[in-house]
């Protein structure tokens, strides 16, 4: 038996796991709207190789394309987040905790409707098995619920007077400002959301750049983000980090930088 024969053909893959169409994504989320990018796109390929339908040639699966945004577009996302925060006076940072929680709960409900699609893209883009991909999605949903419960408890505790270092008073946590959140490729959903969700729910506004690998799986969630949060609260950008992230950090307007990964690549 040859090594090539180990690789399946597209027709051999069960229908519920098959990748049937290339996803050409041009949309990114800016100031509460899905904006169509007219520029260059970046191909997204799978680590999976399949045998050709008509020969034993191995072909790497092309999953789709995502926008290669430029520095100017990244700065527009920054302006949107800065405006929404408004030095802590914006609607989101001044919103009652329970209202912000309702927005996150709305997002969670919409996210769960995309479970099958996100899991399928995790499998194809990262090379996870179905059980591992399903576990990552479900664990992420559990994390969001746990974060909501923790904030509810924190809000209850903040209503009580306490004695701290000899002083009697109340202690409340407040948002910091504009956050830039970036995640890793090995757990591009779960570990990314462990920084993104707390930043949002605490009242910060966010610029979110998906991981280089694990980027396409955010596409099914764009509508959920848009529908769940006020304009400017969450902005999702794509592209090369050296062209988008650098200008954001150089602006001096990023108050929080949440990054899991490496400086290489």
PDB file of C-alpha atoms in Angstrom:
ATOM      1  CA  UNK A   1       0.000   0.000   0.000  1.00  0.00           C
ATOM      2  CA  UNK A   2       1.410   3.383  -1.001  1.00  0.00           C
ATOM      3  CA  UNK A   3       1.545   6.397   1.273  1.00  0.00           C
ATOM      4  CA  UNK A   4      -0.729   8.333  -1.091  1.00  0.00           C
ATOM      5  CA  UNK A   5      -3.501   5.780  -0.610  1.00  0.00           C
ATOM      6  CA  UNK A   6      -3.724   6.763   3.065  1.00  0.00           C
ATOM      7  CA  UNK A   7      -5.095  10.167   2.059  1.00  0.00           C
ATOM      8  CA  UNK A   8      -8.848  10.321   1.400  1.00  0.00           C
ATOM      9  CA  UNK A   9     -10.582  11.902  -1.537  1.00  0.00           C
ATOM     10  CA  UNK A  10     -13.142  14.655  -0.967  1.00  0.00           C
ATOM     11  CA  UNK A  11     -15.975  12.205  -1.636  1.00  0.00           C
ATOM     12  CA  UNK A  12     -14.748   9.952   1.189  1.00  0.00           C
ATOM     13  CA  UNK A  13     -15.350  12.588   3.866  1.00  0.00           C
ATOM     14  CA  UNK A  14     -18.685  12.318   5.742  1.00  0.00           C
ATOM     15  CA  UNK A  15     -21.115  15.005   4.628  1.00  0.00           C
ATOM     16  CA  UNK A  16     -21.385  16.641   8.061  1.00  0.00           C
ATOM     17  CA  UNK A  17     -17.632  17.302   8.085  1.00  0.00           C
ATOM     18  CA  UNK A  18     -17.066  18.115   4.416  1.00  0.00           C
ATOM     19  CA  UNK A  19     -15.811  21.499   3.258  1.00  0.00           C
ATOM     20  CA  UNK A  20     -17.913  22.031   0.172  1.00  0.00           C
ATOM     21  CA  UNK A  21     -17.272  25.631  -0.833  1.00  0.00           C
ATOM     22  CA  UNK A  22     -14.460  28.160  -0.647  1.00  0.00           C
ATOM     23  CA  UNK A  23     -15.402  31.013   1.720  1.00  0.00           C
ATOM     24  CA  UNK A  24     -14.477  34.370   0.236  1.00  0.00           C
ATOM     25  CA  UNK A  25     -14.772  36.795   3.124  1.00  0.00           C
ATOM     26  CA  UNK A  26     -14.486  40.497   2.369  1.00  0.00           C
ATOM     27  CA  UNK A  27     -16.366  41.793   5.405  1.00  0.00           C
ATOM     28  CA  UNK A  28     -14.862  43.206   8.570  1.00  0.00           C
ATOM     29  CA  UNK A  29     -16.648  44.802  11.530  1.00  0.00           C
ATOM     30  CA  UNK A  30     -16.204  48.548  11.895  1.00  0.00           C
ATOM     31  CA  UNK A  31     -18.295  50.835  14.088  1.00  0.00           C
ATOM     32  CA  UNK A  32     -21.261  48.482  14.201  1.00  0.00           C
ATOM     33  CA  UNK A  33     -21.341  47.740  10.470  1.00  0.00           C
ATOM     34  CA  UNK A  34     -20.023  44.955   8.275  1.00  0.00           C
ATOM     35  CA  UNK A  35     -17.882  46.834   5.781  1.00  0.00           C
ATOM     36  CA  UNK A  36     -16.838  45.231   2.488  1.00  0.00           C
ATOM     37  CA  UNK A  37     -13.098  45.318   1.773  1.00  0.00           C
ATOM     38  CA  UNK A  38     -12.266  46.101  -1.847  1.00  0.00           C
ATOM     39  CA  UNK A  39      -8.562  45.371  -1.606  1.00  0.00           C
ATOM     40  CA  UNK A  40      -6.302  42.332  -1.552  1.00  0.00           C
ATOM     41  CA  UNK A  41      -7.339  39.091   0.131  1.00  0.00           C
ATOM     42  CA  UNK A  42      -5.259  36.547   2.033  1.00  0.00           C
ATOM     43  CA  UNK A  43      -5.746  32.849   1.202  1.00  0.00           C
ATOM     44  CA  UNK A  44      -6.613  30.489   4.047  1.00  0.00           C
ATOM     45  CA  UNK A  45      -5.366  26.940   3.520  1.00  0.00           C
ATOM     46  CA  UNK A  46      -5.905  23.821   5.566  1.00  0.00           C
ATOM     47  CA  UNK A  47      -3.139  21.578   6.898  1.00  0.00           C
ATOM     48  CA  UNK A  48      -5.235  18.788   5.369  1.00  0.00           C
ATOM     49  CA  UNK A  49      -4.268  17.292   2.010  1.00  0.00           C
ATOM     50  CA  UNK A  50      -6.697  15.279  -0.107  1.00  0.00           C
ATOM     51  CA  UNK A  51      -6.171  13.008  -3.079  1.00  0.00           C
ATOM     52  CA  UNK A  52      -7.332  14.425  -6.366  1.00  0.00           C
ATOM     53  CA  UNK A  53     -10.602  13.024  -7.678  1.00  0.00           C
ATOM     54  CA  UNK A  54      -8.956  11.968 -10.934  1.00  0.00           C
ATOM     55  CA  UNK A  55      -5.414  11.024  -9.920  1.00  0.00           C
ATOM     56  CA  UNK A  56      -3.209  10.217  -6.954  1.00  0.00           C
ATOM     57  CA  UNK A  57      -1.921  13.781  -6.779  1.00  0.00           C
ATOM     58  CA  UNK A  58      -2.171  15.308  -3.293  1.00  0.00           C
ATOM     59  CA  UNK A  59      -3.803  18.723  -3.070  1.00  0.00           C
ATOM     60  CA  UNK A  60      -3.842  21.059  -0.090  1.00  0.00           C
ATOM     61  CA  UNK A  61      -7.380  22.199   0.662  1.00  0.00           C
ATOM     62  CA  UNK A  62      -8.050  25.903   0.149  1.00  0.00           C
ATOM     63  CA  UNK A  63     -10.673  26.951   2.697  1.00  0.00           C
ATOM     64  CA  UNK A  64     -11.196  30.555   1.711  1.00  0.00           C
ATOM     65  CA  UNK A  65      -9.891  34.097   1.870  1.00  0.00           C
ATOM     66  CA  UNK A  66      -9.926  36.930   4.403  1.00  0.00           C
ATOM     67  CA  UNK A  67      -9.311  40.678   3.991  1.00  0.00           C
ATOM     68  CA  UNK A  68      -5.759  42.006   4.010  1.00  0.00           C
ATOM     69  CA  UNK A  69      -6.600  45.315   5.636  1.00  0.00           C
ATOM     70  CA  UNK A  70      -4.146  48.195   5.576  1.00  0.00           C
ATOM     71  CA  UNK A  71      -2.896  50.589   8.241  1.00  0.00           C
ATOM     72  CA  UNK A  72      -5.469  53.266   7.437  1.00  0.00           C
ATOM     73  CA  UNK A  73      -8.323  50.824   7.972  1.00  0.00           C
ATOM     74  CA  UNK A  74      -6.837  49.649  11.260  1.00  0.00           C
ATOM     75  CA  UNK A  75      -6.695  53.267  12.418  1.00  0.00           C
ATOM     76  CA  UNK A  76     -10.357  53.722  11.482  1.00  0.00           C
ATOM     77  CA  UNK A  77     -11.157  50.807  13.785  1.00  0.00           C
ATOM     78  CA  UNK A  78      -9.120  52.499  16.496  1.00  0.00           C
ATOM     79  CA  UNK A  79     -10.992  55.774  16.013  1.00  0.00           C
ATOM     80  CA  UNK A  80     -14.272  53.886  16.312  1.00  0.00           C
ATOM     81  CA  UNK A  81     -13.241  52.256  19.589  1.00  0.00           C
ATOM     82  CA  UNK A  82     -11.863  55.522  21.001  1.00  0.00           C
ATOM     83  CA  UNK A  83     -15.083  57.345  20.135  1.00  0.00           C
ATOM     84  CA  UNK A  84     -17.255  54.623  21.685  1.00  0.00           C
ATOM     85  CA  UNK A  85     -15.220  54.741  24.903  1.00  0.00           C
ATOM     86  CA  UNK A  86     -15.140  58.578  24.973  1.00  0.00           C
ATOM     87  CA  UNK A  87     -12.733  58.811  27.914  1.00  0.00           C
ATOM     88  CA  UNK A  88     -15.027  56.576  29.940  1.00  0.00           C
ATOM     89  CA  UNK A  89     -18.135  58.639  29.226  1.00  0.00           C
ATOM     90  CA  UNK A  90     -19.473  56.533  26.343  1.00  0.00           C
ATOM     91  CA  UNK A  91     -22.683  54.531  26.494  1.00  0.00           C
ATOM     92  CA  UNK A  92     -20.839  51.216  26.924  1.00  0.00           C
ATOM     93  CA  UNK A  93     -18.448  52.065  29.780  1.00  0.00           C
ATOM     94  CA  UNK A  94     -21.218  53.899  31.675  1.00  0.00           C
ATOM     95  CA  UNK A  95     -23.818  51.185  31.097  1.00  0.00           C
ATOM     96  CA  UNK A  96     -25.078  49.284  34.148  1.00  0.00           C
ATOM     97  CA  UNK A  97     -23.329  45.961  34.713  1.00  0.00           C
ATOM     98  CA  UNK A  98     -26.503  43.930  34.256  1.00  0.00           C
ATOM     99  CA  UNK A  99     -27.191  45.639  30.926  1.00  0.00           C
ATOM    100  CA  UNK A 100     -23.704  44.821  29.650  1.00  0.00           C
ATOM    101  CA  UNK A 101     -24.255  41.246  30.768  1.00  0.00           C
ATOM    102  CA  UNK A 102     -27.447  41.122  28.700  1.00  0.00           C
ATOM    103  CA  UNK A 103     -25.481  42.122  25.605  1.00  0.00           C
ATOM    104  CA  UNK A 104     -22.953  39.340  26.229  1.00  0.00           C
ATOM    105  CA  UNK A 105     -25.762  36.843  26.820  1.00  0.00           C
ATOM    106  CA  UNK A 106     -27.312  37.876  23.504  1.00  0.00           C
ATOM    107  CA  UNK A 107     -23.977  37.243  21.816  1.00  0.00           C
ATOM    108  CA  UNK A 108     -23.654  33.834  23.481  1.00  0.00           C
ATOM    109  CA  UNK A 109     -27.081  32.805  22.218  1.00  0.00           C
ATOM    110  CA  UNK A 110     -26.257  33.843  18.655  1.00  0.00           C
ATOM    111  CA  UNK A 111     -22.831  32.218  18.870  1.00  0.00           C
ATOM    112  CA  UNK A 112     -24.359  28.880  19.838  1.00  0.00           C
ATOM    113  CA  UNK A 113     -26.473  28.969  16.688  1.00  0.00           C
ATOM    114  CA  UNK A 114     -23.198  28.822  14.707  1.00  0.00           C
ATOM    115  CA  UNK A 115     -21.778  25.878  16.659  1.00  0.00           C
ATOM    116  CA  UNK A 116     -21.619  23.364  13.811  1.00  0.00           C
ATOM    117  CA  UNK A 117     -19.992  25.796  11.374  1.00  0.00           C
ATOM    118  CA  UNK A 118     -17.363  27.017  13.849  1.00  0.00           C
ATOM    119  CA  UNK A 119     -16.499  23.454  14.854  1.00  0.00           C
ATOM    120  CA  UNK A 120     -16.164  22.418  11.216  1.00  0.00           C
ATOM    121  CA  UNK A 121     -13.820  25.331  10.491  1.00  0.00           C
ATOM    122  CA  UNK A 122     -11.753  24.518  13.591  1.00  0.00           C
ATOM    123  CA  UNK A 123     -11.302  21.009  12.223  1.00  0.00           C
ATOM    124  CA  UNK A 124     -10.266  22.103   8.745  1.00  0.00           C
ATOM    125  CA  UNK A 125      -8.219  25.175   9.581  1.00  0.00           C
ATOM    126  CA  UNK A 126      -6.349  23.978  12.682  1.00  0.00           C
ATOM    127  CA  UNK A 127      -6.425  20.233  12.088  1.00  0.00           C
ATOM    128  CA  UNK A 128      -8.363  19.369  15.226  1.00  0.00           C
ATOM    129  CA  UNK A 129     -10.389  16.199  15.547  1.00  0.00           C
ATOM    130  CA  UNK A 130     -14.144  16.600  15.865  1.00  0.00           C
ATOM    131  CA  UNK A 131     -14.142  15.865  19.637  1.00  0.00           C
ATOM    132  CA  UNK A 132     -11.339  18.395  20.230  1.00  0.00           C
ATOM    133  CA  UNK A 133     -13.022  21.076  18.120  1.00  0.00           C
ATOM    134  CA  UNK A 134     -16.389  20.501  19.793  1.00  0.00           C
ATOM    135  CA  UNK A 135     -14.740  20.610  23.203  1.00  0.00           C
ATOM    136  CA  UNK A 136     -13.076  23.933  22.403  1.00  0.00           C
ATOM    137  CA  UNK A 137     -16.364  25.483  21.317  1.00  0.00           C
ATOM    138  CA  UNK A 138     -18.333  24.184  24.297  1.00  0.00           C
ATOM    139  CA  UNK A 139     -15.592  25.106  26.752  1.00  0.00           C
ATOM    140  CA  UNK A 140     -15.600  28.629  25.334  1.00  0.00           C
ATOM    141  CA  UNK A 141     -19.352  28.918  25.900  1.00  0.00           C
ATOM    142  CA  UNK A 142     -18.887  27.647  29.458  1.00  0.00           C
ATOM    143  CA  UNK A 143     -16.157  30.241  29.984  1.00  0.00           C
ATOM    144  CA  UNK A 144     -18.490  33.033  28.879  1.00  0.00           C
ATOM    145  CA  UNK A 145     -21.138  31.812  31.341  1.00  0.00           C
ATOM    146  CA  UNK A 146     -18.553  31.592  34.132  1.00  0.00           C
ATOM    147  CA  UNK A 147     -17.366  35.128  33.343  1.00  0.00           C
ATOM    148  CA  UNK A 148     -20.943  36.406  33.553  1.00  0.00           C
ATOM    149  CA  UNK A 149     -21.457  34.659  36.903  1.00  0.00           C
ATOM    150  CA  UNK A 150     -18.175  36.043  38.243  1.00  0.00           C
ATOM    151  CA  UNK A 151     -19.124  39.594  37.262  1.00  0.00           C
ATOM    152  CA  UNK A 152     -22.559  39.248  38.861  1.00  0.00           C
ATOM    153  CA  UNK A 153     -20.913  38.140  42.106  1.00  0.00           C
ATOM    154  CA  UNK A 154     -18.362  40.927  41.861  1.00  0.00           C
ATOM    155  CA  UNK A 155     -21.160  43.458  41.379  1.00  0.00           C
ATOM    156  CA  UNK A 156     -23.011  42.120  44.423  1.00  0.00           C
ATOM    157  CA  UNK A 157     -19.863  42.283  46.525  1.00  0.00           C
ATOM    158  CA  UNK A 158     -19.262  45.870  45.405  1.00  0.00           C
ATOM    159  CA  UNK A 159     -22.572  46.961  46.925  1.00  0.00           C
ATOM    160  CA  UNK A 160     -21.297  46.217  50.438  1.00  0.00           C
ATOM    161  CA  UNK A 161     -19.088  48.379  52.591  1.00  0.00           C
ATOM    162  CA  UNK A 162     -15.750  46.844  53.516  1.00  0.00           C
ATOM    163  CA  UNK A 163     -12.807  47.857  55.655  1.00  0.00           C
ATOM    164  CA  UNK A 164      -9.578  48.011  53.665  1.00  0.00           C
ATOM    165  CA  UNK A 165      -6.332  49.235  55.251  1.00  0.00           C
ATOM    166  CA  UNK A 166      -8.267  50.879  58.046  1.00  0.00           C
ATOM    167  CA  UNK A 167     -10.703  52.696  55.755  1.00  0.00           C
ATOM    168  CA  UNK A 168     -14.411  51.987  55.341  1.00  0.00           C
ATOM    169  CA  UNK A 169     -15.801  52.148  51.825  1.00  0.00           C
ATOM    170  CA  UNK A 170     -16.953  50.404  48.672  1.00  0.00           C
ATOM    171  CA  UNK A 171     -14.633  49.065  45.993  1.00  0.00           C
ATOM    172  CA  UNK A 172     -15.753  48.904  42.384  1.00  0.00           C
ATOM    173  CA  UNK A 173     -13.859  47.878  39.289  1.00  0.00           C
ATOM    174  CA  UNK A 174     -14.074  50.213  36.315  1.00  0.00           C
ATOM    175  CA  UNK A 175     -13.131  49.881  32.630  1.00  0.00           C
ATOM    176  CA  UNK A 176      -9.668  50.965  31.555  1.00  0.00           C
ATOM    177  CA  UNK A 177     -10.198  52.113  27.976  1.00  0.00           C
ATOM    178  CA  UNK A 178      -9.509  50.756  24.499  1.00  0.00           C
ATOM    179  CA  UNK A 179      -8.270  47.160  24.333  1.00  0.00           C
ATOM    180  CA  UNK A 180      -6.464  45.382  21.504  1.00  0.00           C
ATOM    181  CA  UNK A 181      -7.060  41.627  21.741  1.00  0.00           C
ATOM    182  CA  UNK A 182      -5.120  39.023  19.776  1.00  0.00           C
ATOM    183  CA  UNK A 183      -5.194  35.261  20.215  1.00  0.00           C
ATOM    184  CA  UNK A 184      -3.113  32.170  19.389  1.00  0.00           C
ATOM    185  CA  UNK A 185      -3.535  29.668  16.575  1.00  0.00           C
ATOM    186  CA  UNK A 186      -3.649  26.500  18.699  1.00  0.00           C
ATOM    187  CA  UNK A 187      -6.818  27.543  20.550  1.00  0.00           C
ATOM    188  CA  UNK A 188      -7.989  30.385  18.303  1.00  0.00           C
ATOM    189  CA  UNK A 189     -11.490  30.458  19.765  1.00  0.00           C
ATOM    190  CA  UNK A 190     -11.107  29.594  23.428  1.00  0.00           C
ATOM    191  CA  UNK A 191      -7.930  31.413  24.398  1.00  0.00           C
ATOM    192  CA  UNK A 192      -8.829  34.438  22.294  1.00  0.00           C
ATOM    193  CA  UNK A 193     -12.179  34.737  24.039  1.00  0.00           C
ATOM    194  CA  UNK A 194     -10.554  34.456  27.484  1.00  0.00           C
ATOM    195  CA  UNK A 195      -9.197  37.963  26.903  1.00  0.00           C
ATOM    196  CA  UNK A 196     -11.872  39.342  24.560  1.00  0.00           C
ATOM    197  CA  UNK A 197     -14.971  38.599  26.664  1.00  0.00           C
ATOM    198  CA  UNK A 198     -13.641  39.985  29.987  1.00  0.00           C
ATOM    199  CA  UNK A 199     -12.434  43.122  28.209  1.00  0.00           C
ATOM    200  CA  UNK A 200     -15.879  43.664  26.701  1.00  0.00           C
ATOM    201  CA  UNK A 201     -18.029  42.797  29.673  1.00  0.00           C
ATOM    202  CA  UNK A 202     -16.083  45.121  31.972  1.00  0.00           C
ATOM    203  CA  UNK A 203     -16.960  48.093  29.765  1.00  0.00           C
ATOM    204  CA  UNK A 204     -13.852  48.476  27.626  1.00  0.00           C
ATOM    205  CA  UNK A 205     -14.118  48.959  23.881  1.00  0.00           C
ATOM    206  CA  UNK A 206     -12.191  46.474  21.783  1.00  0.00           C
ATOM    207  CA  UNK A 207     -10.256  46.025  18.579  1.00  0.00           C
ATOM    208  CA  UNK A 208     -10.040  42.308  17.905  1.00  0.00           C
ATOM    209  CA  UNK A 209      -7.584  40.806  15.428  1.00  0.00           C
ATOM    210  CA  UNK A 210      -8.039  37.046  14.945  1.00  0.00           C
ATOM    211  CA  UNK A 211      -5.049  34.719  14.918  1.00  0.00           C
ATOM    212  CA  UNK A 212      -3.176  34.160  11.658  1.00  0.00           C
ATOM    213  CA  UNK A 213      -4.227  30.503  11.772  1.00  0.00           C
ATOM    214  CA  UNK A 214      -7.784  30.087  12.968  1.00  0.00           C
ATOM    215  CA  UNK A 215      -8.905  33.287  11.291  1.00  0.00           C
ATOM    216  CA  UNK A 216     -11.734  32.043   9.094  1.00  0.00           C
ATOM    217  CA  UNK A 217     -13.729  30.542  11.963  1.00  0.00           C
ATOM    218  CA  UNK A 218     -14.561  34.059  13.202  1.00  0.00           C
ATOM    219  CA  UNK A 219     -16.481  34.731   9.977  1.00  0.00           C
ATOM    220  CA  UNK A 220     -19.664  32.911  11.131  1.00  0.00           C
ATOM    221  CA  UNK A 221     -19.645  35.059  14.291  1.00  0.00           C
ATOM    222  CA  UNK A 222     -19.397  38.486  12.639  1.00  0.00           C
ATOM    223  CA  UNK A 223     -23.166  38.941  12.528  1.00  0.00           C
ATOM    224  CA  UNK A 224     -23.445  37.893  16.175  1.00  0.00           C
ATOM    225  CA  UNK A 225     -20.911  40.522  17.232  1.00  0.00           C
ATOM    226  CA  UNK A 226     -22.610  43.190  15.126  1.00  0.00           C
ATOM    227  CA  UNK A 227     -26.084  42.429  16.482  1.00  0.00           C
ATOM    228  CA  UNK A 228     -25.057  42.089  20.128  1.00  0.00           C
ATOM    229  CA  UNK A 229     -22.993  45.203  20.854  1.00  0.00           C
ATOM    230  CA  UNK A 230     -23.406  48.955  20.275  1.00  0.00           C
ATOM    231  CA  UNK A 231     -21.453  50.570  17.411  1.00  0.00           C
ATOM    232  CA  UNK A 232     -17.740  50.909  18.082  1.00  0.00           C
ATOM    233  CA  UNK A 233     -17.685  48.620  21.111  1.00  0.00           C
ATOM    234  CA  UNK A 234     -16.187  45.718  19.164  1.00  0.00           C
ATOM    235  CA  UNK A 235     -14.250  46.198  15.928  1.00  0.00           C
ATOM    236  CA  UNK A 236     -12.785  43.190  14.114  1.00  0.00           C
ATOM    237  CA  UNK A 237      -9.841  43.671  11.778  1.00  0.00           C
ATOM    238  CA  UNK A 238      -7.770  41.364   9.589  1.00  0.00           C
ATOM    239  CA  UNK A 239      -4.452  41.515   7.804  1.00  0.00           C
ATOM    240  CA  UNK A 240      -0.744  41.288   8.508  1.00  0.00           C
ATOM    241  CA  UNK A 241       0.183  42.231  12.039  1.00  0.00           C
ATOM    242  CA  UNK A 242       3.188  44.286  10.980  1.00  0.00           C
ATOM    243  CA  UNK A 243       0.899  46.485   8.886  1.00  0.00           C
ATOM    244  CA  UNK A 244      -2.072  46.782  11.234  1.00  0.00           C
ATOM    245  CA  UNK A 245      -0.971  46.169  14.812  1.00  0.00           C
ATOM    246  CA  UNK A 246       2.152  48.321  14.634  1.00  0.00           C
ATOM    247  CA  UNK A 247       0.275  51.514  13.791  1.00  0.00           C
ATOM    248  CA  UNK A 248      -2.271  50.810  16.517  1.00  0.00           C
ATOM    249  CA  UNK A 249       0.402  50.484  19.188  1.00  0.00           C
ATOM    250  CA  UNK A 250       2.331  53.486  17.876  1.00  0.00           C
ATOM    251  CA  UNK A 251      -0.793  55.641  18.158  1.00  0.00           C
ATOM    252  CA  UNK A 252      -0.567  55.710  21.947  1.00  0.00           C
ATOM    253  CA  UNK A 253      -4.337  55.217  22.121  1.00  0.00           C
ATOM    254  CA  UNK A 254      -4.330  51.538  23.094  1.00  0.00           C
ATOM    255  CA  UNK A 255      -4.856  51.268  26.854  1.00  0.00           C
ATOM    256  CA  UNK A 256      -4.822  47.465  27.087  1.00  0.00           C
ATOM    257  CA  UNK A 257      -2.963  44.935  24.955  1.00  0.00           C
ATOM    258  CA  UNK A 258      -4.026  41.302  25.381  1.00  0.00           C
ATOM    259  CA  UNK A 259      -1.771  39.025  23.357  1.00  0.00           C
ATOM    260  CA  UNK A 260      -1.190  35.271  23.405  1.00  0.00           C
ATOM    261  CA  UNK A 261       1.449  34.044  20.978  1.00  0.00           C
ATOM    262  CA  UNK A 262       4.886  34.930  19.668  1.00  0.00           C
ATOM    263  CA  UNK A 263       6.560  37.911  18.047  1.00  0.00           C
ATOM    264  CA  UNK A 264       7.631  35.718  15.114  1.00  0.00           C
ATOM    265  CA  UNK A 265       5.703  35.293  11.887  1.00  0.00           C
TER     266      UNK A 265
END
